Short mmCIF file of C-alpha atoms and ligand atoms in Angstrom, two decimals:
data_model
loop_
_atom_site.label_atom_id
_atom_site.label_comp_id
_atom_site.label_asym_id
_atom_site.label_seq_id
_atom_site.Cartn_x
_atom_site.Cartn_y
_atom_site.Cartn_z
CA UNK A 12 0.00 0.00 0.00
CA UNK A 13 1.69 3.28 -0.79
CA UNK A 14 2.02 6.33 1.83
CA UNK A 15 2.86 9.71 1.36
CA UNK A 16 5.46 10.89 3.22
CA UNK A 17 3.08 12.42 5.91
CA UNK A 18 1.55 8.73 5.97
CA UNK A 19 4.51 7.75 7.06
CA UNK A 20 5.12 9.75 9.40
CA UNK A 21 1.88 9.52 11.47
CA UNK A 22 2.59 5.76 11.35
CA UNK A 23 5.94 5.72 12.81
CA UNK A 24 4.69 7.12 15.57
CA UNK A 25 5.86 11.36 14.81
CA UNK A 26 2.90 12.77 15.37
CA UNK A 27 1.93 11.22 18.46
CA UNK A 28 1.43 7.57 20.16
CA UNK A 29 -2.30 7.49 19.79
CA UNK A 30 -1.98 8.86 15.83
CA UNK A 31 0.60 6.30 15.38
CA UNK A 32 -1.51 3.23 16.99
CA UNK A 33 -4.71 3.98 14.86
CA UNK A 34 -2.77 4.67 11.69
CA UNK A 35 -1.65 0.80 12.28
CA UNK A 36 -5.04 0.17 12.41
CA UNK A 37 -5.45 2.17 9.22
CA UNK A 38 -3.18 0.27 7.26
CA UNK A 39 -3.51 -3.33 8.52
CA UNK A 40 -7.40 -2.41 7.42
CA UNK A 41 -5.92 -1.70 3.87
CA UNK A 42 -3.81 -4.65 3.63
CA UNK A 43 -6.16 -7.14 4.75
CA UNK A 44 -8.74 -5.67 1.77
CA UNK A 45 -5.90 -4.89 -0.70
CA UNK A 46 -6.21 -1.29 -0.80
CA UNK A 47 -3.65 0.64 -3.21
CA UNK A 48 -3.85 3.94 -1.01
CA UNK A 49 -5.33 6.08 1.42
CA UNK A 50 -8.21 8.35 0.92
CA UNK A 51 -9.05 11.63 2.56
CA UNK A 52 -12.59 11.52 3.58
CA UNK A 53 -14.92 14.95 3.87
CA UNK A 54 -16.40 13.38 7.27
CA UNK A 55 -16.93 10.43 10.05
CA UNK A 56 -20.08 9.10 12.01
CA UNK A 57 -19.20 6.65 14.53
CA UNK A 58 -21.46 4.21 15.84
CA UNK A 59 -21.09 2.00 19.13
CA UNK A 60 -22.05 5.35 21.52
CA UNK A 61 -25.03 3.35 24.01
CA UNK A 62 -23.54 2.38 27.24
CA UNK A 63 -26.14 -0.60 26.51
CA UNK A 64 -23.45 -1.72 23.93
CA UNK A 65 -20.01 -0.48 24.68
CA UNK A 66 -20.02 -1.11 28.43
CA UNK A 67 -17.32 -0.45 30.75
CA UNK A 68 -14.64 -1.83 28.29
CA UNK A 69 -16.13 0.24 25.55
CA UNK A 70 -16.31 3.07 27.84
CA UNK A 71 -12.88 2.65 29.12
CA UNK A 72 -11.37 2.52 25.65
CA UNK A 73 -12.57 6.14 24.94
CA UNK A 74 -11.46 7.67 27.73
CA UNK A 75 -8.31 6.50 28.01
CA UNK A 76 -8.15 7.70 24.13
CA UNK A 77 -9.27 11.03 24.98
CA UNK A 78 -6.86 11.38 28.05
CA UNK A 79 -4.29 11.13 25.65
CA UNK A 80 -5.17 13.77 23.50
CA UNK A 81 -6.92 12.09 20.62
CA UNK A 82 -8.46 14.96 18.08
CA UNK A 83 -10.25 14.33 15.42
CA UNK A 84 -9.07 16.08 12.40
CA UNK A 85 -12.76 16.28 10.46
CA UNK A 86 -16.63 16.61 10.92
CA UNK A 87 -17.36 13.26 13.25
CA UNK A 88 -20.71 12.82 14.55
CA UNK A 89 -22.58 10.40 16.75
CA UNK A 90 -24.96 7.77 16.47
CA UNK A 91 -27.37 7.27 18.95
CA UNK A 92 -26.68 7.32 22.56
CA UNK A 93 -28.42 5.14 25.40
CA UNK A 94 -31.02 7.76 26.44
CA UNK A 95 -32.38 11.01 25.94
CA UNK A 96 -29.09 13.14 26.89
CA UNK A 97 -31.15 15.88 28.11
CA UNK A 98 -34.71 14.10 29.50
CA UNK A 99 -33.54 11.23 30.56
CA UNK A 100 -34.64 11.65 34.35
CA UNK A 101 -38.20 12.85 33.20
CA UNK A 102 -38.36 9.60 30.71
CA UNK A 103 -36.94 7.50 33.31
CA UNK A 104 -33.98 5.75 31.91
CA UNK A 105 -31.98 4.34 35.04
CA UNK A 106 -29.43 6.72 36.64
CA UNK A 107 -26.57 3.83 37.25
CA UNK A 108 -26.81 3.92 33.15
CA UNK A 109 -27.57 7.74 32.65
CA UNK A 110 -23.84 8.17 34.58
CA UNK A 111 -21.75 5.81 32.46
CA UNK A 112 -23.55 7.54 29.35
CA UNK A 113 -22.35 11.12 30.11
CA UNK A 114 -19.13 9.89 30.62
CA UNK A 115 -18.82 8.29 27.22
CA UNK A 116 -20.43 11.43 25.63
CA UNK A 117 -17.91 13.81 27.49
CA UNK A 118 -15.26 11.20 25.95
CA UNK A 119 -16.42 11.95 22.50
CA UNK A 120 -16.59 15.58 22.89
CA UNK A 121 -13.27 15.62 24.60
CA UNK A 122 -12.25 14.67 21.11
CA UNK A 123 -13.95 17.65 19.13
CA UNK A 124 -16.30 15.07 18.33
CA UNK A 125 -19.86 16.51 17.66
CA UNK A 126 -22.07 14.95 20.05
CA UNK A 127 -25.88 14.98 17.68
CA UNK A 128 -26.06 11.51 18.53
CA UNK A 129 -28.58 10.58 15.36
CA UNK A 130 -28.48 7.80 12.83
CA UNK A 131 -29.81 10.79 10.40
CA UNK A 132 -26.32 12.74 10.27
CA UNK A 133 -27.49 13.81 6.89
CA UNK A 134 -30.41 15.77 8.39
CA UNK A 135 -28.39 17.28 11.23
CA UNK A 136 -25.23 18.88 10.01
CA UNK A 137 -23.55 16.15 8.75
CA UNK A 138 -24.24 16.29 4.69
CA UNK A 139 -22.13 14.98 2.44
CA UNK A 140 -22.40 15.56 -1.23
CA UNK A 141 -22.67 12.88 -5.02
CA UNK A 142 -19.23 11.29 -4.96
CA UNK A 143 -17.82 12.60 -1.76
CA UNK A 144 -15.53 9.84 0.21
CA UNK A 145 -16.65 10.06 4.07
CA UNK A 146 -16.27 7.23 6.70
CA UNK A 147 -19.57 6.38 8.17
CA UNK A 148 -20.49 3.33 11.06
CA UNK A 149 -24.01 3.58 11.32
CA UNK A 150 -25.52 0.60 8.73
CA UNK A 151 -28.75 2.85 8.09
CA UNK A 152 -26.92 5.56 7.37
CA UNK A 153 -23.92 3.90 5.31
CA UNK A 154 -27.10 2.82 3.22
CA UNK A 155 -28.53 6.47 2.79
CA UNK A 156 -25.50 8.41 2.17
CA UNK A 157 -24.42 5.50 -0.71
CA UNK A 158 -27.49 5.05 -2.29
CA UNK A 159 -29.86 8.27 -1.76
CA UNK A 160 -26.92 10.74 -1.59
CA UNK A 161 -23.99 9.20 -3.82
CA UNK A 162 -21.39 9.50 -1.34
CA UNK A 163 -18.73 6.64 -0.71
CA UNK A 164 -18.34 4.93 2.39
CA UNK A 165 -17.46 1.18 3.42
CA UNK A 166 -19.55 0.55 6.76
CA UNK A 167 -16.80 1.30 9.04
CA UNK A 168 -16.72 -0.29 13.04
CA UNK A 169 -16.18 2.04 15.33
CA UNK A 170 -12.39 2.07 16.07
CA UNK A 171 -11.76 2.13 12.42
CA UNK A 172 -14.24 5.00 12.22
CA UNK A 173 -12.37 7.20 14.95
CA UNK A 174 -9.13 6.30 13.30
CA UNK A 175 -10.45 7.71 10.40
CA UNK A 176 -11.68 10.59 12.39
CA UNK A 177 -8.38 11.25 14.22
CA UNK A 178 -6.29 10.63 11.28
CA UNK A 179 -8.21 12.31 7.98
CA UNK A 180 -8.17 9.15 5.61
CA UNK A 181 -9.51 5.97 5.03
CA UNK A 182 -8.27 2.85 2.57
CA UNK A 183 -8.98 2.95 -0.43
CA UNK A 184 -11.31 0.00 -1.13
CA UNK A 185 -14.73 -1.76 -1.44
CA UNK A 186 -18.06 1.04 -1.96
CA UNK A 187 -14.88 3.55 -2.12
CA UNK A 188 -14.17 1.99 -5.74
CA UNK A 189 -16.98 2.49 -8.96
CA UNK A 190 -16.42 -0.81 -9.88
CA UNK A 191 -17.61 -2.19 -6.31
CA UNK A 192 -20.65 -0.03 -7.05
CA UNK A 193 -22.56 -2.05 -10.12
CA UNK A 194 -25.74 -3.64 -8.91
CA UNK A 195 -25.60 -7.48 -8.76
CA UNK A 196 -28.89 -8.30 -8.78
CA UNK A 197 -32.17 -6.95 -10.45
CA UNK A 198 -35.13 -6.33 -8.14
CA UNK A 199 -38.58 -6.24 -9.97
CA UNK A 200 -41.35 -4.41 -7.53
CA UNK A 201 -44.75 -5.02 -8.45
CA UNK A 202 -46.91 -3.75 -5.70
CA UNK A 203 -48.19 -0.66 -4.08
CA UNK A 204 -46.09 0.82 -1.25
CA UNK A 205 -48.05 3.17 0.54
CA UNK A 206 -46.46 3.43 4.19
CA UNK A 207 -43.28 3.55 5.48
CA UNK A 208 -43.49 0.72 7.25
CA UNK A 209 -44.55 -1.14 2.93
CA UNK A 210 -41.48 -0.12 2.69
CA UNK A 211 -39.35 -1.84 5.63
CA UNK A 212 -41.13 -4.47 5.22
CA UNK A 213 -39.37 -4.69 1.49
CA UNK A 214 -36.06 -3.94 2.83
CA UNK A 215 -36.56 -6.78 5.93
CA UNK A 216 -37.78 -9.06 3.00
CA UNK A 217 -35.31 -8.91 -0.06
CA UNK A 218 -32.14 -7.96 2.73
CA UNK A 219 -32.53 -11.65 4.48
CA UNK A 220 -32.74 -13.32 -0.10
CA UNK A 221 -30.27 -11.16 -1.51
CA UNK A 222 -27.59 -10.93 1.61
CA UNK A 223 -24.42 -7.98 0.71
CA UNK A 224 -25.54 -7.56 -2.59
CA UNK A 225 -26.31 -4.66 -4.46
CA UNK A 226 -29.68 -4.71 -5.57
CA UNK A 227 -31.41 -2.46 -8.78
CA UNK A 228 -34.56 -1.89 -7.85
CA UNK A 229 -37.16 -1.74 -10.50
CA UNK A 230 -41.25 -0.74 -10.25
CA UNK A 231 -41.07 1.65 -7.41
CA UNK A 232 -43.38 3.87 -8.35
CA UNK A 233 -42.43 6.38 -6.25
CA UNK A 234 -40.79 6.91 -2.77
CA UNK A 235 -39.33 10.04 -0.34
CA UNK A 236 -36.98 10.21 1.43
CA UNK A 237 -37.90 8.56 4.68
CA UNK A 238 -39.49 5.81 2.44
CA UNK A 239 -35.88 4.84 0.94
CA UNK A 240 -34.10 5.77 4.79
CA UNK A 241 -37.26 2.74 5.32
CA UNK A 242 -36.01 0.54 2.88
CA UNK A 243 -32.09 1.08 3.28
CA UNK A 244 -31.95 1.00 6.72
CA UNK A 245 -34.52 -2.63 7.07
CA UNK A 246 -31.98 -4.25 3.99
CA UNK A 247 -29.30 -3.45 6.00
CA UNK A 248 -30.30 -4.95 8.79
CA UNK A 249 -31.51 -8.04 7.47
CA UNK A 250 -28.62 -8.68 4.73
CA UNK A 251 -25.80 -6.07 5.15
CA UNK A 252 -26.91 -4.55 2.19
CA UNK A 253 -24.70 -0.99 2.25
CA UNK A 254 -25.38 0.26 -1.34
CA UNK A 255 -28.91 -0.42 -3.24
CA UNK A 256 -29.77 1.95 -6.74
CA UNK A 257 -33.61 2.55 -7.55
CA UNK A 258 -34.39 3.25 -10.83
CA UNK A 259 -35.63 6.80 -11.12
CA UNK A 260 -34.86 7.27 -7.52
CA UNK A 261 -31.50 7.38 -6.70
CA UNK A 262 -28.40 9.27 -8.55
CA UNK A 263 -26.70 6.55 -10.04
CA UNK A 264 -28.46 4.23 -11.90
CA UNK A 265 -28.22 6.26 -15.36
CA UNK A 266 -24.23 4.64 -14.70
CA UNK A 267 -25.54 1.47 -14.13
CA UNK A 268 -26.14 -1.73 -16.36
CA UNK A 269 -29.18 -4.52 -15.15
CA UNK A 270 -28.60 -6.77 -18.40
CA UNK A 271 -28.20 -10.21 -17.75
CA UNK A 272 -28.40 -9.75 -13.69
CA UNK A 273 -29.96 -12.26 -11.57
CA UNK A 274 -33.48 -11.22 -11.52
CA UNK A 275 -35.73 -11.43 -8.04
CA UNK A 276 -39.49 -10.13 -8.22
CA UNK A 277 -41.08 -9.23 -5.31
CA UNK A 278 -45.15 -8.28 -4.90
CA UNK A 279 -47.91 -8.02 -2.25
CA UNK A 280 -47.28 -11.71 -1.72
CA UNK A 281 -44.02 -11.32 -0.49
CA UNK A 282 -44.48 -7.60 1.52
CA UNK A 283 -47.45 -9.76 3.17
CA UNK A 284 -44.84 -12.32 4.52
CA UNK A 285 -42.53 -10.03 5.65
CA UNK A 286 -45.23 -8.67 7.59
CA UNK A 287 -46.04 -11.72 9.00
CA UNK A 288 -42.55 -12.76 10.10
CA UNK A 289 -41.29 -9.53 11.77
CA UNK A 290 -44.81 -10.05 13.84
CA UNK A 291 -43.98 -11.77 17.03
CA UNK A 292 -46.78 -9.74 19.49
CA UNK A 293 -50.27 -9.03 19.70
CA UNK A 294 -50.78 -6.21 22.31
CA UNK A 295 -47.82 -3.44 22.67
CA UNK A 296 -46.50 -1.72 26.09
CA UNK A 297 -45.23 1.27 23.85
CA UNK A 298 -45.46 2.45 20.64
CA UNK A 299 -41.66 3.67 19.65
CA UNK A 300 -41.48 5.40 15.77
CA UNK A 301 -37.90 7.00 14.36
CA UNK A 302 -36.56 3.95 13.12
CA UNK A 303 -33.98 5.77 11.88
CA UNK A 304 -34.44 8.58 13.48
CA UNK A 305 -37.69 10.33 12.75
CA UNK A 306 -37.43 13.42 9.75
CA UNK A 307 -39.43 16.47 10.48
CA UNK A 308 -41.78 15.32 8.22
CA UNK A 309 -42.18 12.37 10.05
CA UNK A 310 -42.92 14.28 13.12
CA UNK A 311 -45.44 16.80 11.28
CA UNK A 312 -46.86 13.15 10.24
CA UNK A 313 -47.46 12.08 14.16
CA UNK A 314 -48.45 15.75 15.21
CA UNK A 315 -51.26 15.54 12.49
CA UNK A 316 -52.30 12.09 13.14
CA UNK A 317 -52.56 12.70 17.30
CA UNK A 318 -53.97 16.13 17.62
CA UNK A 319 -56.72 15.95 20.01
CA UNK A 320 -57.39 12.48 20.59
CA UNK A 321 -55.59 10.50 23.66
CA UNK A 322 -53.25 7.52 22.61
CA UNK A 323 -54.18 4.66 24.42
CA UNK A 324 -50.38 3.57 24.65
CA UNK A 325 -47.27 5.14 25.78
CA UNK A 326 -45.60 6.60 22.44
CA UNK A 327 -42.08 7.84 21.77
CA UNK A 328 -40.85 9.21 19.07
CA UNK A 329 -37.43 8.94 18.18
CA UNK A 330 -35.03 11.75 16.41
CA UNK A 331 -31.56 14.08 16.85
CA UNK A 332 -32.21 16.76 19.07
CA UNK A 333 -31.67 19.04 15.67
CA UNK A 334 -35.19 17.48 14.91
CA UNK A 335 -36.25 18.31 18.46
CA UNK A 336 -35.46 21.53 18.24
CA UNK A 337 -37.41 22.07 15.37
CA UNK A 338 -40.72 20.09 16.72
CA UNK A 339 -40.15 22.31 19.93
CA UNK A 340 -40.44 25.32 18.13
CA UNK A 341 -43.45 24.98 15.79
CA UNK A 342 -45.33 23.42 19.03
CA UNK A 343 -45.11 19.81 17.71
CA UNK A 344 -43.64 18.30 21.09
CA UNK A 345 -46.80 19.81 22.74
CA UNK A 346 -49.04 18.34 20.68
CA UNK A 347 -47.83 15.23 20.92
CA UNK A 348 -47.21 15.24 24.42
CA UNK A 349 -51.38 16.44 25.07
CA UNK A 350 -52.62 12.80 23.41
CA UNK A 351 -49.91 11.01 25.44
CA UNK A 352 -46.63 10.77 23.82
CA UNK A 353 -43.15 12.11 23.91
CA UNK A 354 -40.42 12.73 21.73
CA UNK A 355 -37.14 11.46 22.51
CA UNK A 356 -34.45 12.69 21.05
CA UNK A 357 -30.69 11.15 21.36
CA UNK A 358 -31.62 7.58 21.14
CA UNK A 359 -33.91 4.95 19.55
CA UNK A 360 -35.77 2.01 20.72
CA UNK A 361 -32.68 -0.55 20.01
CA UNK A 362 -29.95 1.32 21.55
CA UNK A 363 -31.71 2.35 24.77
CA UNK A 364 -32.36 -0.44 27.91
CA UNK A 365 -36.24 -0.49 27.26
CA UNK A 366 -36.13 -4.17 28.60
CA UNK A 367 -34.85 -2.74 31.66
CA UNK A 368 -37.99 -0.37 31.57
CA UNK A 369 -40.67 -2.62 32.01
CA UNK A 370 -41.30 -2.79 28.39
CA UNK A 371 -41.98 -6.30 26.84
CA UNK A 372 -43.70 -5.66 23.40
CA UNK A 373 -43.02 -2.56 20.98
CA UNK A 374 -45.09 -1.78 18.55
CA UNK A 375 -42.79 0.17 15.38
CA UNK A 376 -43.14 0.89 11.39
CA UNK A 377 -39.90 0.00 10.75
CA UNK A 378 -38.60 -2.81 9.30
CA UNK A 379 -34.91 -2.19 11.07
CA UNK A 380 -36.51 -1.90 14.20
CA UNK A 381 -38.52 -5.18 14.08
CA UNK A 382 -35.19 -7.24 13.01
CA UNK A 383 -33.43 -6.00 15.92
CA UNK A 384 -36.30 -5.48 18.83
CA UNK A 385 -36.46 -9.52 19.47
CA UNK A 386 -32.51 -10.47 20.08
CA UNK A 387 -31.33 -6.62 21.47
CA UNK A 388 -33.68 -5.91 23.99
CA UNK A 389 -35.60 -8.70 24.12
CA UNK A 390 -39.23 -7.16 23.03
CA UNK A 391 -41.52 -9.08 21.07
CA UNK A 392 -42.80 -6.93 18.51
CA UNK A 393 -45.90 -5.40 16.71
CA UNK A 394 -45.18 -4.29 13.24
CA UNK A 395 -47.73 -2.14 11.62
CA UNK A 396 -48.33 0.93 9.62
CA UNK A 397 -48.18 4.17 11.68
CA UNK A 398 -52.17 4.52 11.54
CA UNK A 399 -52.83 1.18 12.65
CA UNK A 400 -50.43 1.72 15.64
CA UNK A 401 -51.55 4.93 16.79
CA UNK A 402 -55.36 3.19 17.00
CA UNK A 403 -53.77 0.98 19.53
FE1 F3S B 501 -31.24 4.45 14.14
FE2 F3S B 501 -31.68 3.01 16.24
FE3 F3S B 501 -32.91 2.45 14.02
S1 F3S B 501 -29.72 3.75 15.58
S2 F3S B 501 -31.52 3.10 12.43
S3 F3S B 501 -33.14 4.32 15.21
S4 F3S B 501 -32.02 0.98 15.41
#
């Protein structure tokens, strides 16, 4: 793999002990996937922030990073943290967990890391542009910024997402290359999506058949942009799919060729079973939404659908406290907090101890969500469209 002479440098150890260990890292990454060089990258989200996740060796590991002067060198954001970083008390995550969470967050922002804590970077100050090399953890949002966006990231893990972070470049390999980019198989859609949740349910679906492919999606009539977040993030939960073109939908497909792909077609038969599967409950505790994180419009969405009735079940709604903000402002929050719920911003429903709540079945609309909910934090799950939830 060739260095510049700076490269060099920061390996050797010259510009500091902590540079030199995760430009190691760096490299050994690059060899192992045979990458020619390094790449500088325009930004970093790093995943593994929940205490529920990184526990005391996780926590550990950051601080003593920090302590030793670690600085990242470019835009790094969070994913979601454990709780609601300002609410938590009110919400009534457990204190014991609340305390090792601030100390992980004052880790990251020791390291001029900016602490949004969102799986939606690209809606809260973290928005790359077509083509632009970044190095992102999240899988949900490694999914977005590839397919919706046409950035170019690998799905980093987290120490190889603060090394890019701390050292400005990433090896050059895998989504970073246009050849790793062609679709591999061809995805016929012939049914009516209507909700977002049509739309996880695809993703849960063809994710678990087509497995770190690249699908080309054809039929979809239409979609916005929390319909493909929908789709990208449930595929990447249930197949590792990181990069997925739409035709008509997404900014690269004009470069891309379908003839003589594998061909999969998927209608109302299969959305149906993918219903069916991700539906282990009957009767939720809590509804959670903002699977990813919930857009404004998402939020204008819930508003609409609440105002003036009373929600027979507890409801959060997840989002970045950018989003918060926002709903705060325009007197969302309060109308969604008068028919019963809350928003919650910082976390999600998989990254947060709701088992350690009292909750045992969530009800969600997202396809990512209902994957995860069963082995993370042991819920059985209702999956539904939003309307059919908030009737609950
Ligand atoms: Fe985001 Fe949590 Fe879903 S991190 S993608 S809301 S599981």
């Amino acid at each position: 793999m060739e260095l510049t002479k700076e490269q060099e440098k920061m390996l050797n150890g010259d510009k500091g002990e902590v540079v030199g260990k995760l430009m190691r890292l760096l490299v050994r990454l690059g060899e192992i996937y045979k990458a020619d060089r390094m790449i500088e990258v325009g930004s970093v989200q790093v995943a593994g922030v929940s205490y529920k996740s990184l526990k005391d060796p996780g926590l550990e590991f950051l601080e003593d990073l920090a302590s030793k002067g670690a600085k990242v060198k470019i835009l790094t954001t969070l994913n979601p943290a454990g709780m609601d970083m300002e609410n938590w008390k009110e919400i009534g995550f457990p204190e014991d967990f609340a305390k090792k969470q601030i100390r992980i967050m004052d880790a990251f922002a020791k390291m001029g890391i900016v602490t949004s804590a969102t799986c939606t970077p690209y809606l809260a100050g973290n928005l790359p542009r077509f083509g632009e090399h970044i190095a992102w953890s999240e899988s949900s949002a490694v999914s977005f910024a590839n397919s919706v966006i046409g950035a170019k990231t690998n799905r980093e893990g987290g120490p190889s997402a603060l090394a890019a972070a701390i050292c400005g470049f990433t090896p050059n390999y895998g989504l970073h290359l246009d050849e790793n980019r062609k679709p591999s198989v061809l995805v016929e859609v012939d049914a009516d999506l209507e909700f977002n949740s049509d739309f996880g349910a695809l993703g849960y679906y063809l994710g678990k058949e087509v497995k770190n492919k690249i699908p080309y999606f054809r039929g979809i009539k239409s979609a916005n942009t929390d319909q493909l977040k929908a789709l990208g993030a449930a595929m990447a939960a249930s197949g590792a799919v990181a990069l997925y073109h739409a035709e008509g939908l997404t900014p690269e497909t004009h470069l891309m060729k379908t003839k003589g792909l594998e061909k999969i077609e998927m209608g109302k038969k299969e959305i149906k079973e993918a219903y069916d599967k991700l539906n282990s409950g009957k009767d939720p505790d809590i509804v959670i939404l903002g699977c990813p994180h919930a857009s404004l419009r998402e939020i204008i969405t819930v508003a609409d659908k609440v105002r003036g009735k009373k929600l027979r079940k507890p409801l959060w709604v997840c989002t970045s406290r950018v989003m918060k903000d926002a709903a705060n402002r325009m007197g969302l929050t309060k109308t969604i907090e008068k028919a019963g719920g809350k928003i919650v911003a910082d976390t999600c429903m998989v990254v947060s101890p709701i088992e350690r709540m009292g909750f045992r079945t969530t009800g969600v609309n997202s396809g990512k969500a209902g994957n995860y909910l069963p082995g993370f934090c042991k819920q059985e799950v209702v999956f539904r469209n939003i309307d059919d939830l908030l009737e609950r």
